[in-house]
Amino acid sequence: MKCTKLVFAAILLFSSSSFAQTAYDFVVEDIRVEGLQRVALGAALTYLPVQRGDAMNRFRVTQLIRSLYSSTHFEKVNIYRDGDILVVQVSERPTISNIVFEGNDDIKDEQLQESLDNSNIRIGEPLDRTVITSIENGLKDFFYSIGKYNADVTAIITPLPRNRVDLKLLFEEGDAAKIQQINIVGNELFPDDELFKQMELKFNAAWWDFLSETRYQQQTLSGDMENITSYYKDRGYLKFSIDSTQVSMTPEKDGIYVTMNVSEGEQYNISEVELVGDLLGFEEFLAQVIPLESGDLYNQAEVTFTEDFISKYLGRFGYAYPTVTTIPEINEDDKTVKLTLSVDPGKRIYVRRVNFVGNTITSDAVLRQNVNQMEGTWLSEPLLDSSKAQLSRLTYMENVEYETIRVPGIDDKVDVDFTVKEQASGSFNAGIGYGDATKLSLQAGIQQDNFLGTGKRVGLNVSTVSYQKQAQLTYLDPFFTIDGISLGGSVAYSEFDGGDFGVIQYNSKRWSVGANIGYPINEVNRISFGLTYSSVELSDDNTNFVQTSRFYDQFADRVDPDAPINYDSFLGSVTWSRSTLNRGLFPTAGSSQRASFSATTPNSEVNYFKIVGDGKWYFPLTRSQRWSVLARLRFGYGNGYGETDGIEQILPFNENFTAGGADTLRGFENNTVGPRGVVRFPSTLTNSPTGVPILRDPSQDTIGLSQRSLGGNAMLIGGLELIVPTPFLEEDFDNSVRTSVFYDVGNVWDTEFNFAEFENLTVQQNSDPLADYSDWKLYRSSAGVSVQWISPMGPMVFSFSRALKERDGDDARFFTFNIGSTF
């Protein structure tokens, strides 16, 4: 069939489109579309603004071409005439088969893919080459904004069979340009060094100042300019301005010179402060509490604080969107300024619903128990902030955010959406091992802080090593009542063989059952009470340490002194806890304190008390809080009270404090730090002239020490940790992996130890030297690196440490590993 190709369009709208024009128009008898592969014919015809019977002309050709290109399905369009048949020949855009990123360090793959998705560049979609070009240029602009002027981004398109392509974005980021010099021109009131302190960007930074930012970033420079402006305006220079900023680059594009031209102006004092607008009856209160007063030097920070304070104060009463504007009236004659604070509270806002998003395990009811903002009440920003803080402190929450969303069509109601990200709320530990001291060990346990999404804590731990077997079942309902009263309990049984442990030669069996109830004082303080009944059996195993024999003597059977001793006790306790931590696990800001006093009741067979305190303080060093300092302190003291049969009560040695290990002093084996058990060996018997055996002079006695610590009745342990970003891991992993450099110091003492009784006695061979275990100057210390990981199996702790201060006989360990530890 002979086909006549005539051009209809006199001007080309697109370089890839053509149409032959004739000297006359024609009526379309039929339409034929050629070149379709993926796009269905029916779909293609929907983009044609021409139908059978329409008259073709130059305008309709223009419409047809525009419409086909706007569909984004076609890369090339040609239009022909075959008699009275309109022929549309198309070449479809290739389909994206795969997208690969290579060489990108500063931009994550997820961020890049999100950017491509916004431009409809994704696998399975047609490829728009014009959009690819704009993405390349946008990415280059991003790299330029962070000082990488040698960066390049190239889109490589590889054709594949069946009209498909692979898309690869190849990044050559290069090194960021370093700031060579910063010049400030026009400052006479404050020296350059003082203004440089207000800037995050640095130049010629010392080698040890590893936190300083020496590479150029446009956003950081903008922030520094705001900091300098605030520095002047906070000191009364109301008209201070940065007139211009010049940024120049070295020919190699690896160095930046920054010059700022400033006008300082003069200082202004406040002549008058006036509150106007609808203040809802709080005029007198606000006038008394705001920091702005006539006669004071103008301070922009106080002005901003006052605006925020008024807004937040009104927000407490449901006025969530107030407008507070400060209007300055400057008097150039006396260099004063009148400040008029105009307040428009807007409408009182009520909460229609509180919603939760992202909780796949935890029930809404559990989350709602930790939210102070109630539905149907005024919207309160303080209540929202405290709700976020309480949710964040839950150990099974990784991240919590909230937003208020206005209800469509209702101007005084909002919905509050809390978006939560859950994390592993339980730990499982199981293992088998062998050690010189522990021999074969088996352990298994499970603890769930969010049991079945109910927020209740349930734990079952069973472990056995050569020296100990124990089982414990624990339960805690943190919201036993709607008012936040908690109720918990535990049942435990353990057997301990000191002979296999190699510390002190005694065996014990203990079973206990207890319950506790807690009351919230306020959002961050809590007090709880507990009572535990214990039944303990101790056997001496024919080895008497001086520190333990005094306790044994109270219960020993005079007829059978080697028989086990038994005692029952009721231990009452009161505990105060406080927490302002920003997260339940791996916090970076805030603090937590816990103090408890426990004592056996007078009707118990042993009478003793213990005081224990624990505190942690986090100080973020950077705005992102990836660098923080942790200071921690733990102390404890215990002793007996009262008398039994004329014998003064002492702390049972099996209740002693111990130290060493991941939770106390890293770098030392678990529970090996502290006083040793002392055994006194009398002089040998000799025959007297009368034939009656006598003892030698007691000063000739010898002593021996236990291999490891017996523990003590006093403990003090502290430490400092520098929390740093984990090498080779992105910021997203900060909530599951933590790396820190630490220094630990402390010790365990026996305040009842009488060193003078033994200091002149001879220590047996192969025994460590005797020390004064009551001497507060004796301490241990260590330093190292710790890595903590919330793994699928539970919390894990890896510590590489070195003992800096150790005592004779200490079991120092360079590497320790723990699984199932609590943070």
Coordinates of C-alpha atoms in Angstrom, one line a residue, residues 58 80 114 129 229 362 384 435 451 465 586 754 789 819:
R58 CA -2.4 22.1 12.4
Y80 CA 1.9 10.3 9.4
E114 CA 12.7 8.4 48.5
R129 CA 15.3 11.1 30.9
T229 CA 23.3 38.1 65.3
T362 CA 1.8 -3.2 72.3
L384 CA 1.8 16.2 75.5
G435 CA 35.9 -22.0 82.8
F451 CA 4.3 -9.7 77.9
V465 CA 27.0 -23.8 87.0
F586 CA 20.4 3.7 75.6
N754 CA 40.0 -5.6 112.7
W789 CA 24.1 -4.5 71.5
I819 CA 24.6 -11.9 77.3

